[in-house]
Amino acid sequence: GEDVEQSLFLSVREGDSSVINCTYTDSSSTYLYWYKQEPGAGLQLLTYIFSNMDMKQDQRLTVLLNKKDKHLSLRIADTQTGDSAIYFCAESNESGGSYIPTFGRGTSLIVHP
Amino acid sequence: DADVTQTPRNRITKTGKRIMLECSQTKGHDRMYWYRQDPGLGLRLIYYSFDVKDINKGEISDGYSVSRQAQAKFSLSLESAIPNQTALYFCATSDQAGIADTQYFGPGTRLTVL
């Protein structure tokens, strides 16, 4: 089965908050990430959270981690049309001195006026 | 200028042809990766390299090979392309001294195998 799961689509109205959810299976995950992919571009790291944290906030972005339920969420406040993109959840744990991420399938966020 | 560049950006080829995708980076990172993206399947790791003499298989290496010609260059080859290798291919880098192996992605190469 999948290591990282997320729903494929989310549609919100401009100005509303968006919440993108993700679940993962690896209880030893050390880092959890959110990447953003805009049309025609590669992925770009939005934010990451260390597994001993519950929450991380960065301007309009809030990441919540429920380690017990292996659930990660990304909240985007005051969503704008420029936030329309695919958002990838990813997790990693240490292996041979590296933290190569495992990505979910991506959630397409559609922001409409 | 882009830190991670990929050439070509688009390529159409025929079944059985050999094709090479190239990746260059100016970030000075020692680690480089090749991923494949298919709609609805997310990103899957093909190969990765932690330095010039290091090559490792990823989740889906069958049908692919790589070459790390220099710290800044990492190429992906399809020896005999087949239609189910039609996908979007991304090169990425990370810094061993960085945090959490944060991946820095190139713009992607769209490959179509007819």
Tab-separated table of C-alpha atoms in Angstrom:
chain	number	residue	atom	x	y	z
A	1	GLY	CA	0.000	0.000	0.000
A	2	GLU	CA	0.920	3.649	-0.166
A	3	ASP	CA	3.277	5.120	2.391
A	4	VAL	CA	1.804	8.609	2.086
A	5	GLU	CA	-1.842	9.249	1.209
A	6	GLN	CA	-3.638	12.431	0.336
A	7	SER	CA	-6.821	13.298	-1.467
A	8	LEU	CA	-6.409	14.245	-5.119
A	9	PHE	CA	-8.492	17.427	-5.337
A	10	LEU	CA	-9.620	20.357	-3.213
A	11	SER	CA	-11.682	23.303	-4.396
A	12	VAL	CA	-12.027	26.492	-2.340
A	13	ARG	CA	-13.286	30.019	-2.774
A	14	GLU	CA	-10.821	32.890	-2.850
A	15	GLY	CA	-10.409	34.357	0.634
A	16	ASP	CA	-11.405	31.163	2.431
A	17	SER	CA	-8.990	28.903	4.282
A	18	SER	CA	-7.757	25.720	2.622
A	19	VAL	CA	-6.885	22.612	4.566
A	20	ILE	CA	-4.965	19.848	2.803
A	21	ASN	CA	-4.686	16.592	4.685
A	22	CYS	CA	-2.164	13.768	4.542
A	23	THR	CA	-1.697	10.471	6.336
A	24	TYR	CA	1.441	8.377	6.456
A	25	THR	CA	2.264	4.901	7.665
A	26	ASP	CA	5.887	5.046	8.850
A	27	SER	CA	5.920	5.597	12.609
A	28	SER	CA	9.648	6.366	12.470
A	29	SER	CA	9.209	9.318	10.127
A	30	THR	CA	11.560	12.080	11.229
A	31	TYR	CA	10.691	14.929	8.878
A	32	LEU	CA	7.414	15.730	7.176
A	33	TYR	CA	7.245	18.160	4.302
A	34	TRP	CA	4.891	20.110	2.110
A	35	TYR	CA	6.011	20.846	-1.439
A	36	LYS	CA	4.162	23.018	-3.976
A	37	GLN	CA	4.156	22.449	-7.738
A	38	GLU	CA	2.920	25.268	-9.923
A	39	PRO	CA	1.897	24.531	-13.533
A	40	GLY	CA	4.855	23.749	-15.754
A	41	ALA	CA	7.355	23.863	-12.919
A	42	GLY	CA	9.210	21.580	-10.567
A	43	LEU	CA	8.344	21.104	-6.924
A	44	GLN	CA	9.359	23.725	-4.406
A	45	LEU	CA	9.605	23.198	-0.657
A	46	LEU	CA	6.941	25.169	1.200
A	47	THR	CA	7.702	24.061	4.710
A	48	TYR	CA	8.730	21.089	6.799
A	49	ILE	CA	8.187	19.979	10.362
A	50	PHE	CA	10.322	17.852	12.621
A	51	SER	CA	8.508	14.898	14.145
A	52	ASN	CA	8.812	16.163	17.728
A	53	MET	CA	6.778	19.265	16.865
A	54	ASP	CA	2.988	19.576	16.852
A	55	MET	CA	2.648	22.766	14.900
A	56	LYS	CA	4.600	25.147	12.726
A	57	GLN	CA	3.378	28.483	11.450
A	58	ASP	CA	4.864	30.573	8.684
A	59	GLN	CA	2.827	33.602	7.592
A	60	ARG	CA	-0.338	32.223	5.933
A	61	LEU	CA	0.758	28.609	6.323
A	62	THR	CA	0.070	26.447	9.371
A	63	VAL	CA	1.266	22.854	9.589
A	64	LEU	CA	-0.279	20.544	12.154
A	65	LEU	CA	1.170	17.150	13.005
A	66	ASN	CA	-0.683	14.466	14.931
A	67	LYS	CA	2.010	11.857	15.395
A	68	LYS	CA	-0.284	9.420	17.184
A	69	ASP	CA	-2.671	9.300	14.218
A	70	LYS	CA	0.146	9.815	11.651
A	71	HIS	CA	-1.768	12.758	10.241
A	72	LEU	CA	-0.303	15.921	8.744
A	73	SER	CA	-2.242	18.943	7.531
A	74	LEU	CA	-1.452	22.181	5.753
A	75	ARG	CA	-3.732	25.151	6.315
A	76	ILE	CA	-3.500	28.107	3.957
A	77	ALA	CA	-5.226	31.184	5.327
A	78	ASP	CA	-6.884	33.722	3.006
A	79	THR	CA	-6.366	31.508	-0.028
A	80	GLN	CA	-5.577	33.396	-3.232
A	81	THR	CA	-5.797	32.378	-6.894
A	82	GLY	CA	-1.994	32.268	-6.925
A	83	ASP	CA	-2.186	29.406	-4.433
A	84	SER	CA	-3.708	27.184	-7.123
A	85	ALA	CA	-1.193	24.376	-7.539
A	86	ILE	CA	-0.512	20.759	-6.654
A	87	TYR	CA	0.576	20.252	-3.051
A	88	PHE	CA	2.670	17.219	-2.175
A	89	CYS	CA	2.997	15.750	1.282
A	90	ALA	CA	6.233	13.833	1.923
A	91	GLU	CA	7.917	12.046	4.804
A	92	SER	CA	11.437	10.841	5.472
A	93	ASN	CA	13.453	9.006	8.052
A	94	GLU	CA	17.179	8.565	8.386
A	95	SER	CA	18.821	5.899	6.231
A	96	GLY	CA	22.560	5.812	5.625
A	97	GLY	CA	22.958	9.418	6.673
A	98	SER	CA	20.272	10.711	4.350
A	99	TYR	CA	16.604	11.671	4.519
A	100	ILE	CA	15.307	10.904	1.048
A	101	PRO	CA	11.601	11.789	1.027
A	102	THR	CA	8.712	9.572	0.014
A	103	PHE	CA	6.043	11.629	-1.710
A	104	GLY	CA	2.279	11.328	-1.755
A	105	ARG	CA	0.298	11.561	-4.976
A	106	GLY	CA	-0.354	15.286	-4.611
A	107	THR	CA	-3.516	17.323	-3.974
A	108	SER	CA	-4.633	19.697	-6.713
A	109	LEU	CA	-5.872	22.886	-5.060
A	110	ILE	CA	-8.275	24.881	-7.214
A	111	VAL	CA	-9.084	28.400	-6.038
A	112	HIS	CA	-12.105	30.035	-7.649
A	113	PRO	CA	-13.354	33.607	-7.335
B	1	ASP	CA	19.422	31.966	-13.694
B	2	ALA	CA	17.940	28.633	-12.630
B	3	ASP	CA	19.980	26.671	-10.109
B	4	VAL	CA	18.912	23.274	-11.502
B	5	THR	CA	18.511	22.996	-15.264
B	6	GLN	CA	17.265	20.124	-17.367
B	7	THR	CA	17.650	19.492	-21.088
B	8	PRO	CA	15.666	18.928	-23.171
B	9	ARG	CA	12.444	20.362	-21.735
B	10	ASN	CA	10.311	18.339	-24.110
B	11	ARG	CA	11.119	15.278	-26.160
B	12	ILE	CA	9.126	12.984	-28.401
B	13	THR	CA	10.761	9.730	-29.381
B	14	LYS	CA	9.866	6.336	-30.778
B	15	THR	CA	9.783	2.934	-29.141
B	16	GLY	CA	13.219	1.325	-29.067
B	17	LYS	CA	15.217	4.539	-29.327
B	18	ARG	CA	17.957	5.441	-26.861
B	19	ILE	CA	17.465	8.757	-25.157
B	20	MET	CA	19.421	10.764	-22.602
B	21	LEU	CA	18.050	13.417	-20.273
B	22	GLU	CA	20.571	15.784	-18.769
B	23	CYS	CA	20.658	17.700	-15.516
B	24	SER	CA	23.071	20.400	-14.388
B	25	GLN	CA	23.179	22.343	-11.134
B	26	THR	CA	24.992	25.405	-9.886
B	27	LYS	CA	23.954	25.007	-6.246
B	28	GLY	CA	27.141	23.178	-5.298
B	29	HIS	CA	25.132	20.315	-3.827
B	30	ASP	CA	26.675	16.894	-3.625
B	31	ARG	CA	23.460	14.882	-3.829
B	32	MET	CA	21.418	14.491	-7.018
B	33	TYR	CA	18.258	12.572	-7.844
B	34	TRP	CA	16.049	11.547	-10.754
B	35	TYR	CA	12.286	11.259	-10.240
B	36	ARG	CA	9.430	10.351	-12.501
B	37	GLN	CA	5.979	11.952	-12.204
B	38	ASP	CA	2.853	10.309	-13.582
B	39	PRO	CA	-0.624	11.847	-13.200
B	40	GLY	CA	-2.265	10.617	-10.010
B	41	LEU	CA	0.848	8.682	-8.966
B	42	GLY	CA	2.998	11.413	-7.492
B	43	LEU	CA	6.779	11.270	-7.694
B	44	ARG	CA	8.747	8.069	-7.732
B	45	LEU	CA	12.507	7.868	-7.276
B	46	ILE	CA	14.454	6.304	-10.158
B	47	TYR	CA	18.119	6.745	-9.150
B	48	TYR	CA	20.145	8.897	-6.801
B	49	SER	CA	23.791	9.775	-6.285
B	50	PHE	CA	25.507	11.171	-3.205
B	51	ASP	CA	28.785	11.964	-4.952
B	52	VAL	CA	30.563	11.349	-8.244
B	53	LYS	CA	31.497	7.753	-7.441
B	54	ASP	CA	28.166	6.857	-5.835
B	55	ILE	CA	25.102	5.562	-7.733
B	56	ASN	CA	22.056	4.012	-6.083
B	57	LYS	CA	18.859	2.497	-7.424
B	58	GLY	CA	15.572	3.947	-6.377
B	59	GLU	CA	12.065	2.549	-6.348
B	60	ILE	CA	11.706	2.141	-10.146
B	61	SER	CA	15.158	1.783	-11.739
B	62	ASP	CA	14.330	-0.968	-14.266
B	63	GLY	CA	14.733	0.271	-17.846
B	64	TYR	CA	16.848	3.265	-16.774
B	65	SER	CA	20.540	3.967	-16.201
B	66	VAL	CA	22.385	7.022	-14.922
B	67	SER	CA	25.786	8.634	-15.089
B	68	ARG	CA	27.271	11.169	-12.657
B	69	GLN	CA	29.796	12.861	-14.895
B	70	ALA	CA	30.764	15.530	-12.386
B	71	GLN	CA	29.478	16.926	-9.130
B	72	ALA	CA	27.266	19.280	-11.114
B	73	LYS	CA	25.975	16.864	-13.776
B	74	PHE	CA	23.713	13.833	-13.535
B	75	SER	CA	22.204	12.258	-16.648
B	76	LEU	CA	19.417	9.710	-17.038
B	77	SER	CA	19.343	7.287	-19.964
B	78	LEU	CA	16.621	5.121	-21.406
B	79	GLU	CA	18.492	2.468	-23.405
B	80	SER	CA	15.432	1.320	-25.338
B	81	ALA	CA	12.449	3.557	-24.717
B	82	ILE	CA	8.967	2.059	-24.351
B	83	PRO	CA	5.563	3.825	-24.278
B	84	ASN	CA	4.996	3.326	-20.547
B	85	GLN	CA	8.087	5.467	-19.926
B	86	THR	CA	6.059	8.438	-21.142
B	87	ALA	CA	6.111	10.764	-18.138
B	88	LEU	CA	7.427	13.983	-16.646
B	89	TYR	CA	10.984	13.558	-15.377
B	90	PHE	CA	12.488	15.713	-12.662
B	91	CYS	CA	16.049	16.116	-11.514
B	92	ALA	CA	16.606	17.324	-7.957
B	93	THR	CA	19.521	18.145	-5.689
B	94	SER	CA	20.067	18.314	-1.954
B	95	ASP	CA	22.869	19.413	0.312
B	96	GLN	CA	24.416	16.865	2.651
B	97	ALA	CA	25.064	19.679	5.100
B	98	GLY	CA	21.546	21.020	4.745
B	99	ILE	CA	18.458	20.232	6.752
B	100	ALA	CA	16.297	17.210	6.108
B	101	ASP	CA	17.671	16.623	2.591
B	102	THR	CA	15.452	19.422	1.276
B	103	GLN	CA	15.034	18.738	-2.429
B	104	TYR	CA	15.614	21.456	-5.042
B	105	PHE	CA	13.924	20.545	-8.291
B	106	GLY	CA	14.604	21.364	-11.906
B	107	PRO	CA	11.769	22.445	-14.239
B	108	GLY	CA	11.218	18.946	-15.601
B	109	THR	CA	11.481	17.155	-18.946
B	110	ARG	CA	8.291	15.987	-20.596
B	111	LEU	CA	9.052	12.743	-22.453
B	112	THR	CA	6.652	11.093	-24.875
B	113	VAL	CA	7.448	7.648	-26.272
B	114	LEU	CA	5.348	6.714	-29.295
